PDB file of C-alpha atoms in Angstrom:
ATOM      1  CA  MET A   1       0.000   0.000   0.000  1.00 55.00           C
ATOM      2  CA  GLU A   2       1.332   3.337  -0.942  1.00 62.00           C
ATOM      3  CA  TYR A   3       1.265   6.274   1.410  1.00 60.00           C
ATOM      4  CA  LEU A   4       0.719   9.711   0.170  1.00 58.00           C
ATOM      5  CA  GLU A   5       3.349  11.900   1.573  1.00 61.00           C
ATOM      6  CA  LEU A   6       2.383  15.480   1.999  1.00 60.00           C
ATOM      7  CA  HIS A   7       5.202  17.884   2.300  1.00 65.00           C
ATOM      8  CA  ILE A   8       4.156  21.219   3.741  1.00 67.00           C
ATOM      9  CA  SER A   9       6.664  23.882   4.337  1.00 73.00           C
ATOM     10  CA  GLU A  10       6.685  25.634   7.690  1.00 74.00           C
ATOM     11  CA  ARG A  11       5.496  28.846   6.063  1.00 76.00           C
ATOM     12  CA  ASN A  12       2.552  27.125   4.370  1.00 78.00           C
ATOM     13  CA  PHE A  13       1.685  25.399   7.658  1.00 78.00           C
ATOM     14  CA  GLU A  14       1.487  28.775   9.427  1.00 83.00           C
ATOM     15  CA  ARG A  15      -0.796  30.060   6.669  1.00 83.00           C
ATOM     16  CA  LEU A  16      -3.089  27.060   7.038  1.00 80.00           C
ATOM     17  CA  ILE A  17      -3.299  27.552  10.807  1.00 84.00           C
ATOM     18  CA  PHE A  18      -4.095  31.239  10.321  1.00 84.00           C
ATOM     19  CA  ILE A  19      -6.841  30.481   7.779  1.00 86.00           C
ATOM     20  CA  PHE A  20      -8.271  27.804  10.081  1.00 82.00           C
ATOM     21  CA  ILE A  21      -8.426  30.246  13.018  1.00 88.00           C
ATOM     22  CA  ILE A  22     -10.130  32.899  10.856  1.00 84.00           C
ATOM     23  CA  LEU A  23     -12.654  30.315   9.641  1.00 81.00           C
ATOM     24  CA  ILE A  24     -13.485  29.303  13.218  1.00 83.00           C
ATOM     25  CA  LEU A  25     -13.931  32.947  14.264  1.00 81.00           C
ATOM     26  CA  VAL A  26     -16.277  33.615  11.343  1.00 79.00           C
ATOM     27  CA  LEU A  27     -18.340  30.525  12.157  1.00 76.00           C
ATOM     28  CA  VAL A  28     -18.581  31.513  15.807  1.00 73.00           C
ATOM     29  CA  ALA A  29     -19.666  35.034  14.883  1.00 72.00           C
ATOM     30  CA  VAL A  30     -22.323  33.796  12.466  1.00 72.00           C
ATOM     31  CA  PHE A  31     -23.810  30.891  14.380  1.00 71.00           C
ATOM     32  CA  ILE A  32     -23.657  32.005  17.998  1.00 68.00           C
ATOM     33  CA  PRO A  33     -26.199  34.777  18.622  1.00 61.00           C
ATOM     34  CA  SER A  34     -25.026  37.650  20.705  1.00 56.00           C
ATOM     35  CA  LYS A  35     -26.683  37.964  24.069  1.00 55.00           C
ATOM     36  CA  LYS A  36     -27.296  41.644  24.700  1.00 57.00           C
ATOM     37  CA  CYS A  37     -29.262  41.211  27.892  1.00 54.00           C
ATOM     38  CA  SER A  38     -29.885  38.655  30.590  1.00 53.00           C
ATOM     39  CA  GLU A  39     -32.980  36.511  30.863  1.00 51.00           C
ATOM     40  CA  GLN A  40     -34.347  38.735  33.641  1.00 53.00           C
ATOM     41  CA  THR A  41     -34.130  41.906  31.588  1.00 53.00           C
ATOM     42  CA  CYS A  42     -35.215  40.533  28.227  1.00 55.00           C
ATOM     43  CA  LYS A  43     -38.134  38.303  29.076  1.00 55.00           C
ATOM     44  CA  GLN A  44     -40.733  38.392  26.379  1.00 57.00           C
ATOM     45  CA  PRO A  45     -44.342  38.377  27.493  1.00 55.00           C
ATOM     46  CA  GLN A  46     -45.900  34.977  27.219  1.00 59.00           C
ATOM     47  CA  ILE A  47     -49.141  35.002  25.347  1.00 56.00           C
ATOM     48  CA  THR A  48     -51.759  32.759  26.840  1.00 60.00           C
ATOM     49  CA  GLY A  49     -55.467  32.504  26.305  1.00 60.00           C
ATOM     50  CA  GLU A  50     -55.974  35.759  28.199  1.00 61.00           C
ATOM     51  CA  THR A  51     -56.736  39.056  26.535  1.00 62.00           C
ATOM     52  CA  VAL A  52     -53.673  41.150  25.899  1.00 57.00           C
ATOM     53  CA  LYS A  53     -54.150  44.909  26.129  1.00 63.00           C
ATOM     54  CA  ALA A  54     -52.010  47.198  24.043  1.00 62.00           C
ATOM     55  CA  ILE A  55     -50.563  50.148  25.866  1.00 65.00           C
ATOM     56  CA  GLU A  56     -50.400  53.317  23.833  1.00 67.00           C
ATOM     57  CA  THR A  57     -47.439  55.541  24.558  1.00 67.00           C
ATOM     58  CA  LYS A  58     -47.055  59.125  23.492  1.00 69.00           C
ATOM     59  CA  THR A  59     -43.943  61.213  23.394  1.00 71.00           C
ATOM     60  CA  VAL A  60     -44.637  64.694  24.654  1.00 69.00           C
ATOM     61  CA  VAL A  61     -42.331  67.330  23.303  1.00 70.00           C
ATOM     62  CA  GLU A  62     -42.671  70.673  24.989  1.00 70.00           C
ATOM     63  CA  GLU A  63     -42.116  73.479  22.582  1.00 68.00           C
ATOM     64  CA  PRO A  64     -40.140  76.339  24.024  1.00 70.00           C
ATOM     65  CA  GLU A  65     -42.059  79.519  24.644  1.00 73.00           C
ATOM     66  CA  GLU A  66     -41.421  82.195  22.093  1.00 82.00           C
ATOM     67  CA  GLN A  67     -39.355  85.033  23.398  1.00 87.00           C
ATOM     68  CA  PRO A  68     -41.262  88.323  23.283  1.00 93.00           C
ATOM     69  CA  ILE A  69     -39.697  90.880  20.974  1.00 95.00           C
ATOM     70  CA  TYR A  70     -39.813  94.634  21.580  1.00 97.00           C
ATOM     71  CA  TYR A  71     -38.776  97.336  19.129  1.00 97.00           C
ATOM     72  CA  VAL A  72     -37.083 100.590  20.115  1.00 97.00           C
ATOM     73  CA  ASP A  73     -36.313 103.319  17.591  1.00 97.00           C
ATOM     74  CA  ILE A  74     -33.585 105.913  17.977  1.00 95.00           C
ATOM     75  CA  GLN A  75     -34.382 109.128  16.152  1.00 93.00           C
ATOM     76  CA  ASN A  76     -33.575 112.801  16.739  1.00 91.00           C
ATOM     77  CA  PHE A  77     -31.323 111.727  19.646  1.00 90.00           C
ATOM     78  CA  HIS A  78     -34.231 110.072  21.490  1.00 92.00           C
ATOM     79  CA  PHE A  79     -35.279 106.509  22.208  1.00 95.00           C
ATOM     80  CA  ALA A  80     -38.908 105.702  21.399  1.00 96.00           C
ATOM     81  CA  PRO A  81     -40.269 104.520  23.759  1.00 96.00           C
ATOM     82  CA  GLN A  82     -38.137 106.055  26.515  1.00 95.00           C
ATOM     83  CA  GLU A  83     -39.389 103.590  29.142  1.00 96.00           C
ATOM     84  CA  LEU A  84     -40.111  99.918  28.725  1.00 97.00           C
ATOM     85  CA  ILE A  85     -41.227  97.134  31.073  1.00 97.00           C
ATOM     86  CA  ILE A  86     -40.460  93.659  29.747  1.00 97.00           C
ATOM     87  CA  LYS A  87     -40.270  90.088  30.987  1.00 96.00           C
ATOM     88  CA  LYS A  88     -37.003  88.276  31.564  1.00 96.00           C
ATOM     89  CA  ASP A  89     -35.591  86.633  28.399  1.00 95.00           C
ATOM     90  CA  SER A  90     -37.311  89.181  26.145  1.00 97.00           C
ATOM     91  CA  ILE A  91     -35.509  90.455  23.079  1.00 97.00           C
ATOM     92  CA  VAL A  92     -35.243  94.176  22.413  1.00 98.00           C
ATOM     93  CA  ILE A  93     -34.341  95.275  18.902  1.00 97.00           C
ATOM     94  CA  PHE A  94     -32.888  98.768  18.699  1.00 97.00           C
ATOM     95  CA  ALA A  95     -33.132 100.480  15.301  1.00 97.00           C
ATOM     96  CA  ASN A  96     -31.133 103.552  14.341  1.00 96.00           C
ATOM     97  CA  LYS A  97     -33.685 105.633  12.424  1.00 96.00           C
ATOM     98  CA  GLU A  98     -31.316 108.589  12.028  1.00 93.00           C
ATOM     99  CA  THR A  99     -30.470 109.534   8.461  1.00 93.00           C
ATOM    100  CA  THR A 100     -26.850 110.546   9.024  1.00 93.00           C
ATOM    101  CA  LEU A 101     -25.898 109.859  12.656  1.00 92.00           C
ATOM    102  CA  VAL A 102     -24.450 106.693  14.134  1.00 93.00           C
ATOM    103  CA  HIS A 103     -25.370 105.366  17.583  1.00 93.00           C
ATOM    104  CA  LYS A 104     -23.757 102.957  20.010  1.00 94.00           C
ATOM    105  CA  ILE A 105     -25.984 101.823  22.876  1.00 94.00           C
ATOM    106  CA  TYR A 106     -24.693 100.824  26.284  1.00 95.00           C
ATOM    107  CA  GLU A 107     -26.110 100.001  29.714  1.00 96.00           C
ATOM    108  CA  VAL A 108     -24.609 102.159  32.493  1.00 94.00           C
ATOM    109  CA  LYS A 109     -23.911  99.251  34.889  1.00 94.00           C
ATOM    110  CA  GLY A 110     -21.989  97.375  32.203  1.00 94.00           C
ATOM    111  CA  LEU A 111     -24.674  94.855  31.244  1.00 95.00           C
ATOM    112  CA  PHE A 112     -23.850  95.311  27.570  1.00 94.00           C
ATOM    113  CA  LEU A 113     -22.183  97.559  25.026  1.00 95.00           C
ATOM    114  CA  GLY A 114     -23.796  97.389  21.619  1.00 95.00           C
ATOM    115  CA  PRO A 115     -22.007  97.705  18.302  1.00 96.00           C
ATOM    116  CA  ARG A 116     -21.733 100.903  16.315  1.00 95.00           C
ATOM    117  CA  MET A 117     -25.027 101.244  14.420  1.00 95.00           C
ATOM    118  CA  GLU A 118     -24.930 103.129  11.166  1.00 96.00           C
ATOM    119  CA  PRO A 119     -28.159 104.815  10.005  1.00 96.00           C
ATOM    120  CA  MET A 120     -30.958 102.257   9.462  1.00 96.00           C
ATOM    121  CA  GLU A 121     -29.003  99.454  11.170  1.00 97.00           C
ATOM    122  CA  THR A 122     -30.315  97.415  14.109  1.00 97.00           C
ATOM    123  CA  PHE A 123     -28.931  95.747  17.208  1.00 96.00           C
ATOM    124  CA  SER A 124     -30.742  93.205  19.375  1.00 96.00           C
ATOM    125  CA  TYR A 125     -30.168  92.209  22.969  1.00 97.00           C
ATOM    126  CA  THR A 126     -31.798  89.489  25.087  1.00 97.00           C
ATOM    127  CA  PHE A 127     -32.415  90.667  28.640  1.00 97.00           C
ATOM    128  CA  ASN A 128     -31.905  87.542  30.757  1.00 96.00           C
ATOM    129  CA  GLN A 129     -31.513  89.330  34.099  1.00 95.00           C
ATOM    130  CA  THR A 130     -34.224  91.028  36.094  1.00 96.00           C
ATOM    131  CA  GLY A 131     -33.736  94.579  37.310  1.00 97.00           C
ATOM    132  CA  ASN A 132     -33.793  98.217  36.267  1.00 97.00           C
ATOM    133  CA  PHE A 133     -31.443  99.208  33.479  1.00 98.00           C
ATOM    134  CA  THR A 134     -30.500 102.636  32.145  1.00 96.00           C
ATOM    135  CA  LEU A 135     -29.369 102.853  28.530  1.00 96.00           C
ATOM    136  CA  PHE A 136     -27.586 105.650  26.722  1.00 94.00           C
ATOM    137  CA  SER A 137     -26.264 106.185  23.247  1.00 92.00           C
ATOM    138  CA  VAL A 138     -22.583 107.083  23.305  1.00 87.00           C
ATOM    139  CA  MET A 139     -23.125 109.539  20.447  1.00 82.00           C
ATOM    140  CA  GLY A 140     -26.059 111.316  22.096  1.00 73.00           C
ATOM    141  CA  LYS A 141     -25.434 111.154  25.832  1.00 71.00           C
ATOM    142  CA  ASP A 142     -24.943 114.912  26.115  1.00 74.00           C
ATOM    143  CA  LYS A 143     -28.193 115.406  24.175  1.00 79.00           C
ATOM    144  CA  GLY A 144     -30.268 113.193  26.492  1.00 76.00           C
ATOM    145  CA  THR A 145     -30.396 110.009  24.433  1.00 84.00           C
ATOM    146  CA  LYS A 146     -31.471 107.947  27.426  1.00 92.00           C
ATOM    147  CA  MET A 147     -33.841 105.049  28.079  1.00 96.00           C
ATOM    148  CA  GLU A 148     -35.025 103.039  31.106  1.00 97.00           C
ATOM    149  CA  ILE A 149     -35.835  99.323  30.844  1.00 98.00           C
ATOM    150  CA  ARG A 150     -37.345  97.377  33.719  1.00 98.00           C
ATOM    151  CA  VAL A 151     -37.033  93.599  33.423  1.00 97.00           C
ATOM    152  CA  ILE A 152     -39.438  91.503  35.522  1.00 96.00           C
ATOM    153  CA  SER A 153     -39.690  87.740  35.948  1.00 92.00           C
TER     154      SER A 153
END
């Protein structure tokens, strides 16, 4: 009886072992289901002859309240209106209605310093602190360009 002699080089043997290991890993990954939870946490309800009630769930998404917006014009070196009472988190839009003059609004306690507003430009600020605030225009302070804003909660 003749024997078949198989001569495998050491390098080819290492390749065969590597391929065999990869094959086993693929088979394990395909045929063994992953267990993402334990039996206690993933029990499926057992359906018996009893009536099963469906539970309706609703996702409630609260829409944020719209922020109130107030408009203040600056014209002839005056704010209009000169006094304003607003709620916290309200937005005030300041509009420079001058035809040739620039304005730069600031709050005297340092709450904000607005940008330089050319004629017909606007600047908005959200008042997120309660209190009484005095505003001036840098360009018209000596002419009485002043405004009072009271922010309430």
